[in-house]
Short mmCIF file of C-alpha atoms in Angstrom, two decimals:
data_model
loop_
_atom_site.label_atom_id
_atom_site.label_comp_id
_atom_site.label_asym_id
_atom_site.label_seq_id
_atom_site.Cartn_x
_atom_site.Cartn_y
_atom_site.Cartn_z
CA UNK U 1 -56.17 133.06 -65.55
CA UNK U 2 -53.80 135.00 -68.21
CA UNK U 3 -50.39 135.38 -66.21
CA UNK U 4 -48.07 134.87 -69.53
CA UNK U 5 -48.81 135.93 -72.82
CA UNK U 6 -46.84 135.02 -75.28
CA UNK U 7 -46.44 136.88 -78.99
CA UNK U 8 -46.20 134.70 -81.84
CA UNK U 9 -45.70 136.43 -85.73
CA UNK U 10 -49.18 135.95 -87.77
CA UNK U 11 -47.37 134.50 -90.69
CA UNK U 12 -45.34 131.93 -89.40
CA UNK U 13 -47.08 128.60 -89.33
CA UNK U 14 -44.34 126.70 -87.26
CA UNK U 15 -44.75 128.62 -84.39
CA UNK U 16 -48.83 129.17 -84.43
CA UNK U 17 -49.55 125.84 -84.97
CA UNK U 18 -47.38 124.89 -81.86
CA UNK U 19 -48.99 128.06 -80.32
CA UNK U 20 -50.64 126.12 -77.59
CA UNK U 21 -47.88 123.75 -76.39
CA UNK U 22 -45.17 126.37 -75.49
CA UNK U 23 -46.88 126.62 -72.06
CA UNK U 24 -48.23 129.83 -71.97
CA UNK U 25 -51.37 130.62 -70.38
CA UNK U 26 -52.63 132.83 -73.57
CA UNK U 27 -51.01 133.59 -77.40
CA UNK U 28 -51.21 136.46 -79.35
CA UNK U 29 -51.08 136.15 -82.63
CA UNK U 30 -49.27 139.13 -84.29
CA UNK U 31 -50.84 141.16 -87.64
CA UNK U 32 -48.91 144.45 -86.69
CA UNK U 33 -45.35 145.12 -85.79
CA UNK U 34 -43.96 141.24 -86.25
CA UNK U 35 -45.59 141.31 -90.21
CA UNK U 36 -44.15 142.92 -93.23
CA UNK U 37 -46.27 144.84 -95.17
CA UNK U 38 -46.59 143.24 -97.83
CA UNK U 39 -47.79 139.92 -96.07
CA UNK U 40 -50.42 141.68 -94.00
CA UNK U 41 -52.98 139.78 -96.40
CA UNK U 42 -51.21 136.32 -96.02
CA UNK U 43 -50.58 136.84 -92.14
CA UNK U 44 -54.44 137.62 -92.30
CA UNK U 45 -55.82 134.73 -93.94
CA UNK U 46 -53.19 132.23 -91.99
CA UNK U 47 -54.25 133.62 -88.53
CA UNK U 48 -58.00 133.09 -89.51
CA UNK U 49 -57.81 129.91 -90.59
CA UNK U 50 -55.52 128.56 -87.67
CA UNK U 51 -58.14 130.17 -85.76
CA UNK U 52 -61.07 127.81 -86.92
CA UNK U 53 -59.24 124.53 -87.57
CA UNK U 54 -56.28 124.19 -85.15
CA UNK U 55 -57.42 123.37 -81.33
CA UNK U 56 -55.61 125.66 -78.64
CA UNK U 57 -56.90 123.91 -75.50
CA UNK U 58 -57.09 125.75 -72.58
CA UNK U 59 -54.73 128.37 -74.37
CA UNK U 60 -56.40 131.72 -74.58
CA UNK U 61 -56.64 133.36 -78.31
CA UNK U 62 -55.79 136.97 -78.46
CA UNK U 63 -55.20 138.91 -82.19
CA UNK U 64 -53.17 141.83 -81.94
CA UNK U 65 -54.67 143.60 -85.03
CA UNK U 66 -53.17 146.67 -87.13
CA UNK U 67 -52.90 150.21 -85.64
CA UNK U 68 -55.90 152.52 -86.53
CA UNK U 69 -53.89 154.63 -88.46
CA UNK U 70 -53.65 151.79 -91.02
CA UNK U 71 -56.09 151.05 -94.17
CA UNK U 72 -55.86 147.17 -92.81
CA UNK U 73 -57.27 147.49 -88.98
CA UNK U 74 -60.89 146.72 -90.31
CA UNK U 75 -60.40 144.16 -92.61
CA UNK U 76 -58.34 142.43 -89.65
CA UNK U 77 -61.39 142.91 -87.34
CA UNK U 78 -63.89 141.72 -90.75
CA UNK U 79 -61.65 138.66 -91.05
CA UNK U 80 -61.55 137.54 -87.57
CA UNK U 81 -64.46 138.75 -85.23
CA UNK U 82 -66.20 135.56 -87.13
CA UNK U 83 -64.04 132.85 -85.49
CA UNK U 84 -64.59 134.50 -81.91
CA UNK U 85 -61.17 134.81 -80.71
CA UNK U 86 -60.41 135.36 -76.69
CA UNK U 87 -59.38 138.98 -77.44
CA UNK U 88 -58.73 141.55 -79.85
CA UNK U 89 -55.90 144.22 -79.30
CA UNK U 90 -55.22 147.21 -80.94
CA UNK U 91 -52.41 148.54 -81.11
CA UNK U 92 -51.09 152.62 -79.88
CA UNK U 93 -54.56 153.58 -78.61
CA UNK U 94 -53.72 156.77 -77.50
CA UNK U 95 -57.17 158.10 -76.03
CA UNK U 96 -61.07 156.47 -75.13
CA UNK U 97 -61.80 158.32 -79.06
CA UNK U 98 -59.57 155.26 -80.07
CA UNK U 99 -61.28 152.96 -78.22
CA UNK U 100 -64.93 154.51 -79.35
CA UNK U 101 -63.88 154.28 -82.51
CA UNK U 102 -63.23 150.48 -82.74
CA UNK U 103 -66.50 149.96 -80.28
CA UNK U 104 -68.54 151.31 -83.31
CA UNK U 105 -67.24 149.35 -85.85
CA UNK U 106 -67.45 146.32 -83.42
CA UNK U 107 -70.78 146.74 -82.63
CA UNK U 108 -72.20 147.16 -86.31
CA UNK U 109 -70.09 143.71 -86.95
CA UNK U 110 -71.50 141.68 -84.12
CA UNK U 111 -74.92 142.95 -85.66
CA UNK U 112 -73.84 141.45 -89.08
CA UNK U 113 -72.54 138.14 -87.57
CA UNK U 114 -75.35 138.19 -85.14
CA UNK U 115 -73.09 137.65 -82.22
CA UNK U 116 -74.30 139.39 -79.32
CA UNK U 117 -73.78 142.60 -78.35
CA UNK U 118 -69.73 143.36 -76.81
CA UNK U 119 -68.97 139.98 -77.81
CA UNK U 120 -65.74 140.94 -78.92
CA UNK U 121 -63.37 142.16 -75.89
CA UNK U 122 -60.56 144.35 -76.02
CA UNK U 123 -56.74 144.48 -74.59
CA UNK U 124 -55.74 147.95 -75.44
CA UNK U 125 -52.51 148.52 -75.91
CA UNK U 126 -50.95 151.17 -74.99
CA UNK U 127 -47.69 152.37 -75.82
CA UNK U 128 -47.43 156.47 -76.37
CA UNK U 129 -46.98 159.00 -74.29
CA UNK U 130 -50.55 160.02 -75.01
CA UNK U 131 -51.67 156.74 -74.49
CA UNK U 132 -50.63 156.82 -71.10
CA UNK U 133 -51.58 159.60 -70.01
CA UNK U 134 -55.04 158.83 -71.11
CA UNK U 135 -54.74 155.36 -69.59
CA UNK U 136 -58.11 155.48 -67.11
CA UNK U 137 -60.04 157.36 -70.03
CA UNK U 138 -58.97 154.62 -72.45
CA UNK U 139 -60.06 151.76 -69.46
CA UNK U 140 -63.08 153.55 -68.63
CA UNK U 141 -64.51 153.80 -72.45
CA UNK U 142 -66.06 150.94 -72.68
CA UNK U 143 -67.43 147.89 -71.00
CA UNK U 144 -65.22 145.99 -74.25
CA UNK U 145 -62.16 146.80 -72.29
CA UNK U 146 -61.23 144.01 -70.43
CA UNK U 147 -57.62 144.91 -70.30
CA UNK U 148 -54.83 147.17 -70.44
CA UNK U 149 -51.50 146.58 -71.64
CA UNK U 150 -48.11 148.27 -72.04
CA UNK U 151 -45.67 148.10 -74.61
CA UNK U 152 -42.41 149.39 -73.50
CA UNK U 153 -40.61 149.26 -76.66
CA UNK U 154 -42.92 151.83 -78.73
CA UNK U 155 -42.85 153.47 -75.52
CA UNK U 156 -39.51 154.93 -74.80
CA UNK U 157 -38.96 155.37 -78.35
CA UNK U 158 -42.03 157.88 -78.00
CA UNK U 159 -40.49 159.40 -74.98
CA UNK U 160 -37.00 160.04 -76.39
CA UNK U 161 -34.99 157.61 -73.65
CA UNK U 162 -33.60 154.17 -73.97
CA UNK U 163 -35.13 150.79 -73.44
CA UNK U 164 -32.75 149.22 -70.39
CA UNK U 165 -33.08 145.85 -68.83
CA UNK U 166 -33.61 147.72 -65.46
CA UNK U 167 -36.76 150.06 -66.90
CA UNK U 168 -36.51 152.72 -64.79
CA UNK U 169 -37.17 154.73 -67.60
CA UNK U 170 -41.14 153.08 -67.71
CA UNK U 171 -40.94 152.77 -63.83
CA UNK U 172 -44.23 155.95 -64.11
CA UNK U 173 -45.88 154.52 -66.87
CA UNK U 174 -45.99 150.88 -65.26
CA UNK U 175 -47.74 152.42 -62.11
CA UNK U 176 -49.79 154.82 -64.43
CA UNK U 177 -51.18 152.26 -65.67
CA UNK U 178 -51.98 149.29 -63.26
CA UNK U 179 -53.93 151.98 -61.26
CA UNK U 180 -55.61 153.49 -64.30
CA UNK U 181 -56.88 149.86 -64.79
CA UNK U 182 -57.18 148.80 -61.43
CA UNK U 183 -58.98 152.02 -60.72
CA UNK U 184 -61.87 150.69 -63.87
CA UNK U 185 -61.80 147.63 -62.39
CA UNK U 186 -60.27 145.81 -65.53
CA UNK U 187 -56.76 143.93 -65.43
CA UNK U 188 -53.48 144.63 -66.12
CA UNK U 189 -50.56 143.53 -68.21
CA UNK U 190 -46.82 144.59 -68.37
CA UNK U 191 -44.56 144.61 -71.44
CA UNK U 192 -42.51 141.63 -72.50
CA UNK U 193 -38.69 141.29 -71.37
CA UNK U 194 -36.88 141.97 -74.82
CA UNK U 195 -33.42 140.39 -74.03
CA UNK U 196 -34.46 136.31 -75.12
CA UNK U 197 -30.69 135.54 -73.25
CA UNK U 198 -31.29 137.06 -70.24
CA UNK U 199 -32.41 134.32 -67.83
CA UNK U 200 -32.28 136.71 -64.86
CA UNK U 201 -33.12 139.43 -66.22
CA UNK U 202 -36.84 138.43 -67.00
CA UNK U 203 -37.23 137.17 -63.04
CA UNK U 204 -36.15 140.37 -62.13
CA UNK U 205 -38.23 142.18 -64.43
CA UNK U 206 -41.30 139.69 -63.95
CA UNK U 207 -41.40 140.02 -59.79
CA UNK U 208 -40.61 144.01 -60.08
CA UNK U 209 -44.03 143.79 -62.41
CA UNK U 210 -45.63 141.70 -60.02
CA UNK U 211 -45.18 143.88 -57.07
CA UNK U 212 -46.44 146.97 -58.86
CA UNK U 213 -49.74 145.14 -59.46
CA UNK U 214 -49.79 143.87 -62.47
CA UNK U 215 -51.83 140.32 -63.65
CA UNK U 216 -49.35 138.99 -65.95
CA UNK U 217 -46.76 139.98 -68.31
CA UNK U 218 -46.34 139.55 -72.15
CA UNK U 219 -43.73 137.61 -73.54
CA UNK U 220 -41.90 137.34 -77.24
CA UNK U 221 -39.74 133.74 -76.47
CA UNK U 222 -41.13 130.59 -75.27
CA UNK U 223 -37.83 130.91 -73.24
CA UNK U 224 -39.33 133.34 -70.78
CA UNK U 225 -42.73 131.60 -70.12
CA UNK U 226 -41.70 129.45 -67.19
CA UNK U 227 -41.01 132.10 -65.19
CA UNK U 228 -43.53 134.69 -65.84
CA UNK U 229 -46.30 132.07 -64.87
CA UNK U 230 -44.11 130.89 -62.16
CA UNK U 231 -43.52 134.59 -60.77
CA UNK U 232 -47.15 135.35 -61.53
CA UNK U 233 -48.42 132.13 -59.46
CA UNK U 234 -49.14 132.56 -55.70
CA UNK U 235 -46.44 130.25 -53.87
CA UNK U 236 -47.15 127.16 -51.37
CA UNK U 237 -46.83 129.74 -48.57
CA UNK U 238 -48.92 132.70 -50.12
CA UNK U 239 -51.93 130.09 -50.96
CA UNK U 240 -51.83 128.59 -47.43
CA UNK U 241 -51.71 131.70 -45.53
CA UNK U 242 -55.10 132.82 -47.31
CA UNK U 243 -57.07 129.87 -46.44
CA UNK U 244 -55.89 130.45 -42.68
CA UNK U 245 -57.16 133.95 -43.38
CA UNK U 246 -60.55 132.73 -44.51
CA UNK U 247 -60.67 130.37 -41.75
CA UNK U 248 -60.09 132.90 -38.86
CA UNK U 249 -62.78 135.10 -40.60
CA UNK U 250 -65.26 132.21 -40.58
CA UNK U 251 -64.56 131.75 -37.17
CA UNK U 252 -65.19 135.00 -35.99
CA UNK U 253 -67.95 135.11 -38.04
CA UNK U 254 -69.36 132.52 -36.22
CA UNK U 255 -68.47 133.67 -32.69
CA UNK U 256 -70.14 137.19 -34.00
CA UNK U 257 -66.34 139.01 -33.17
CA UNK U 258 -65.69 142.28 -35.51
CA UNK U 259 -62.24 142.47 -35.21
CA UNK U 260 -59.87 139.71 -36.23
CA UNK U 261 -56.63 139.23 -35.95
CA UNK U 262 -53.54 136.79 -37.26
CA UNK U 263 -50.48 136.23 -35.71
CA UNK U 264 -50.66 139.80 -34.19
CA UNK U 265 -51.59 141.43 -37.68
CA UNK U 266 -54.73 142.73 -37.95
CA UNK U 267 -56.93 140.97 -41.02
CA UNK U 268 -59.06 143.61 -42.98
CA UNK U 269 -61.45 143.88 -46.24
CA UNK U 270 -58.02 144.50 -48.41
CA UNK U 271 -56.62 141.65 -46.97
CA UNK U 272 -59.39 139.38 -47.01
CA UNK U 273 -59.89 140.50 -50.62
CA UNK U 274 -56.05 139.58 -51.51
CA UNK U 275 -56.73 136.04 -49.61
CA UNK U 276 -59.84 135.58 -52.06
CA UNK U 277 -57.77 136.33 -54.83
CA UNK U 278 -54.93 133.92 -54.33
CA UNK U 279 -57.40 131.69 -53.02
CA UNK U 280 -59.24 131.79 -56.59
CA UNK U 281 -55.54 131.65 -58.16
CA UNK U 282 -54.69 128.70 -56.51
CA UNK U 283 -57.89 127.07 -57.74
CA UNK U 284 -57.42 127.81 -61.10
CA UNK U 285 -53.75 126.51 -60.88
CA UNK U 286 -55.01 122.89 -59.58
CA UNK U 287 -57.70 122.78 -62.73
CA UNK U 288 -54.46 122.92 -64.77
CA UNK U 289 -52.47 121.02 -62.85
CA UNK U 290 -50.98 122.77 -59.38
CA UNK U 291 -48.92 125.41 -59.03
CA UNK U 292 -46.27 124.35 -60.51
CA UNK U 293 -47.81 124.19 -64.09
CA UNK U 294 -45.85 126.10 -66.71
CA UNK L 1 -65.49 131.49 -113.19
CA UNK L 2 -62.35 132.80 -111.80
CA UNK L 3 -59.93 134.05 -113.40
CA UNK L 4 -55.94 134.05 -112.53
CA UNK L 5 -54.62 137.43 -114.47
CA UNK L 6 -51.12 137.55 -113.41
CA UNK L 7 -48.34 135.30 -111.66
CA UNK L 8 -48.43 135.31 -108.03
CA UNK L 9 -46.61 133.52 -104.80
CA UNK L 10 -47.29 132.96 -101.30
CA UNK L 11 -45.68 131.22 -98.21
CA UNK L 12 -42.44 129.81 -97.55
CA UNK L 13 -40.27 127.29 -98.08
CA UNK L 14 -39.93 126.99 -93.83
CA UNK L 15 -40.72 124.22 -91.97
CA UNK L 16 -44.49 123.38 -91.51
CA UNK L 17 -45.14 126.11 -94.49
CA UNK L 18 -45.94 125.73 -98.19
CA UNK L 19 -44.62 127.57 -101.37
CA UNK L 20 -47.47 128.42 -104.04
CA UNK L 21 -46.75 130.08 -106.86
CA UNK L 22 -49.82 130.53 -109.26
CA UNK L 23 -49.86 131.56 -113.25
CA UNK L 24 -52.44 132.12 -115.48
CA UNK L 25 -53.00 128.74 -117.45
CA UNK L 26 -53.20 128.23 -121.50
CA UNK L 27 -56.30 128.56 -123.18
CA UNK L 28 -57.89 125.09 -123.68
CA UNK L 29 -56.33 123.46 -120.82
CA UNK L 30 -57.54 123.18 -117.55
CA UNK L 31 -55.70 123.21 -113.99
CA UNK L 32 -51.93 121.97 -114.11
CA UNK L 33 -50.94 121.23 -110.33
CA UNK L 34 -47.32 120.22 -109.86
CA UNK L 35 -46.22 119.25 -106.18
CA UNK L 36 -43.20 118.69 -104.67
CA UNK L 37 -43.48 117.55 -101.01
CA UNK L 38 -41.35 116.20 -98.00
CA UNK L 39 -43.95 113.71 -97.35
CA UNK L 40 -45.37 113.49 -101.36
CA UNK L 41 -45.85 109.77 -100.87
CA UNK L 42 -47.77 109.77 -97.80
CA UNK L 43 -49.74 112.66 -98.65
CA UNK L 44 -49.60 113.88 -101.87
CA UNK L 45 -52.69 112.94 -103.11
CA UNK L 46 -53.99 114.36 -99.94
CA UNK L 47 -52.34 117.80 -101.01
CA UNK L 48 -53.52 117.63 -104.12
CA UNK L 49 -57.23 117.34 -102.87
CA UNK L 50 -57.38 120.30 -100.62
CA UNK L 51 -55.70 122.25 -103.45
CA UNK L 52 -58.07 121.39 -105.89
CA UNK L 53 -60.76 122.32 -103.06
CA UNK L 54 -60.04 125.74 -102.89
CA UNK L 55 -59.36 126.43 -106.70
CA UNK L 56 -62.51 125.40 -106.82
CA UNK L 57 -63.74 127.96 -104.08
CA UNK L 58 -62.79 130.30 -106.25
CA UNK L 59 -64.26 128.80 -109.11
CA UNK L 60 -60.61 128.87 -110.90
CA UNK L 61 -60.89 126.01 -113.97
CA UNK L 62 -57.63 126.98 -115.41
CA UNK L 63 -53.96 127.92 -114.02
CA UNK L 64 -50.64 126.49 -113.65
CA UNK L 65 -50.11 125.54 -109.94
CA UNK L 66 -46.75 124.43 -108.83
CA UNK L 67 -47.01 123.53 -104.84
CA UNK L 68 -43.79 123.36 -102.34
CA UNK L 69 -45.11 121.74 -99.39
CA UNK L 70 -42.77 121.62 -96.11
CA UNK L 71 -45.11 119.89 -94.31
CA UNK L 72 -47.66 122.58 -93.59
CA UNK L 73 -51.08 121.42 -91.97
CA UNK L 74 -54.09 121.34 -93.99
CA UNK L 75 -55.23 124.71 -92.70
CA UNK L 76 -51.50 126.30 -93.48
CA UNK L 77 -51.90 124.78 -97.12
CA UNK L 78 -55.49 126.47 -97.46
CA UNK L 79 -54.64 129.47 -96.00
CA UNK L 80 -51.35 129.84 -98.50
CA UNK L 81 -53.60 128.53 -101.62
CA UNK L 82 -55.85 131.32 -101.09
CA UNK L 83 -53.47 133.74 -100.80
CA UNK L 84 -52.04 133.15 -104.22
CA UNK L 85 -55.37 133.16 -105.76
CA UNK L 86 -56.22 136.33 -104.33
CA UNK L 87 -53.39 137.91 -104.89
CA UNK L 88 -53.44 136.29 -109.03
CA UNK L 89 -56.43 137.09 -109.64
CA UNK L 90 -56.30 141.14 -108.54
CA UNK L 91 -56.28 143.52 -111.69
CA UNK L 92 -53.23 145.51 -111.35
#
């Protein structure tokens, strides 16, 4: 379950140590954008080692590493890939090349650490025009892509508009890409709300995501965790109004009737898939604590 | 052996960081650690260990070491430490 997401900056030990206590369901830990370049080596070494001493609990581990267009993407990938974090996510991939590109290198590391084979999954991240675009090739690449994942910010600037709360200006590429990944089969996450102060704002922004498809959103403030994984969460009603789905399907299982039907609606596969879903969701939730958990 | 070549720094002086700064020491003498620490009498011998731990990673036997610690966790102290040796003992 990866509803929130939440970026912390490689080189600052207060906030990765706290990393997993902030509430979110997964961290990633920042070697690009949030690191000067001159500490890409210290932001490095840091991230590594708070990888293989510090104990994230049920917090996922995800590395955003440098863009490919860098000299420092594969010693991030040399660095890490040993300590087995959750995820690995590059940066601007802008076409499946990208994504072959790092799959190579990947797979001639695993051989060296003898991990096995696509050990090492991907959440690409895309953020161009290009990228976009290219968003079901990029999925589709390779069984390492687990994930796909916008960034707004890079993205407008590439497109020549202006970030606004509202985001009508990413409105296309949000849709562009759930259904590029939903279409591979792989999930989907949207950008993080960049204005820390506004408490309604990210709500907004989190249940527009939420109805487009998406599985979760990113986040740069603890501030905004709460109520990503609370929009992200099925609700009391939502949960209970799948297991009455599942119940009238046993039923007519069992009484060997095809058609089935709730409260006048008629229940279908798509339906009965979205009741598994939440159903699965809601499970989850109670392992961590019910639905409430943030 | 190891060899520091030039001055170098690394980390912060934030909270839950630590401040190395690493020199090249004198011929004849061996490792000169100076610490400073918000918790120097619960831990500084502690510090000092895991320090001398990973100078001796690197097989550095002499250098001036002067350590800021701001309470950063054992891992945070390594990580820093072996960022200023890496970065002292690069040739230019």
């Amino acid at each position: 379950m990866r509803r929130s997401m939440l970026f912390l900056p490689g080189n600052t030990p207060n906030m990765i140590i706290h990393g997993d206590s902030l509430g979110a369901d997964a961290i990633i830990l920042d070697l690009e954008d949030a690191v000067a370049p001159d500490e890409k080596d210290a932001a490095r070494i840091l991230v590594r080692n708070a990888l293989q001493y510090q104990d994230f609990g049920r917090c996922e581990t995800i590395v955003r590493i440098n863009g490919l267009d860098t000299s420092e993407w594969q010693l991030d990938l040399q660095t890490l890939c040993p300590l087995q974090p959750d995820f690995i996510m590059p940066p601007k991939v802008g076409s499946a090349e990208d994504i072959l590109k790092i799959d190579h290198y990947l797979s001639q590391l695993e051989t060296q650490l003898h991990l096995p084979p696509n050990a090492v999954g991907l959440i690409a991240l895309l953020e161009t025009a290009l990228g976009i675009e290219n968003a079901f090739a990029i999925a589709s690449a390779s069984s390492r892509v687990k994930a796909l994942f916008l960034g707004g910010e890079d993205l407008t600037a590439d497109l020549h508009c202006q970030r606004t709360a509202k985001g009508e200006e990413i409105r296309y590429a949000r849709s562009r890409l759930v259904c590029a990944a939903r279409a591979a089969g792989i999930d989907a996450y949207d950008t993080p709300f960049t204005d820390v102060n506004d408490d309604e704002g990210i709500w907004e922004d989190a249940q527009f995501a939420r109805s487009l498809g998406f599985t979760g959103k990113a986040a740069i403030s603890p501030r905004h965790v709460k109520a990503i994984n609370q929009v992200f969460s099925p609700s009391e009603k939502e949960i209970a109004y799948a297991y009455e789905i599942m119940e009238v399907i046993q039923a007519a299982k069992e009484q060997g009737r095809g058609a089935v039907s709730l409260r006048g609606k008629m229940i279908d596969a798509p339906i009965v898939e979205r009741a598994k879903q939440t159903i699965a969701m809601a499970q989850a939730l109670q392992e961590i604590g019910g639905s409430n958990y943030v | 052996m190891g060899q520091i070549v030039k001055k170098a720094t690394a980390g912060t002086m934030e909270s839950s960081d630590a401040y190395i700064e690493i020199s090249p020491g004198e011929e004849g003498e061996g490792l000169d650690i100076q610490l400073e620490s918000v918790v120097y009498h619960q831990f500084g011998q502690a510090i000092r260990k895991v320090a001398e731990e990973v100078l001796q990673e690197f097989s550095i036997e002499r250098a001036k070491v002067r350590i800021v610690d701001r309470g950063a966790l054992d891992c945070v102290l390594r990580a820093r430490m072996e960022t200023a040796i890496r970065r002292g003992i690069e040739e230019e």
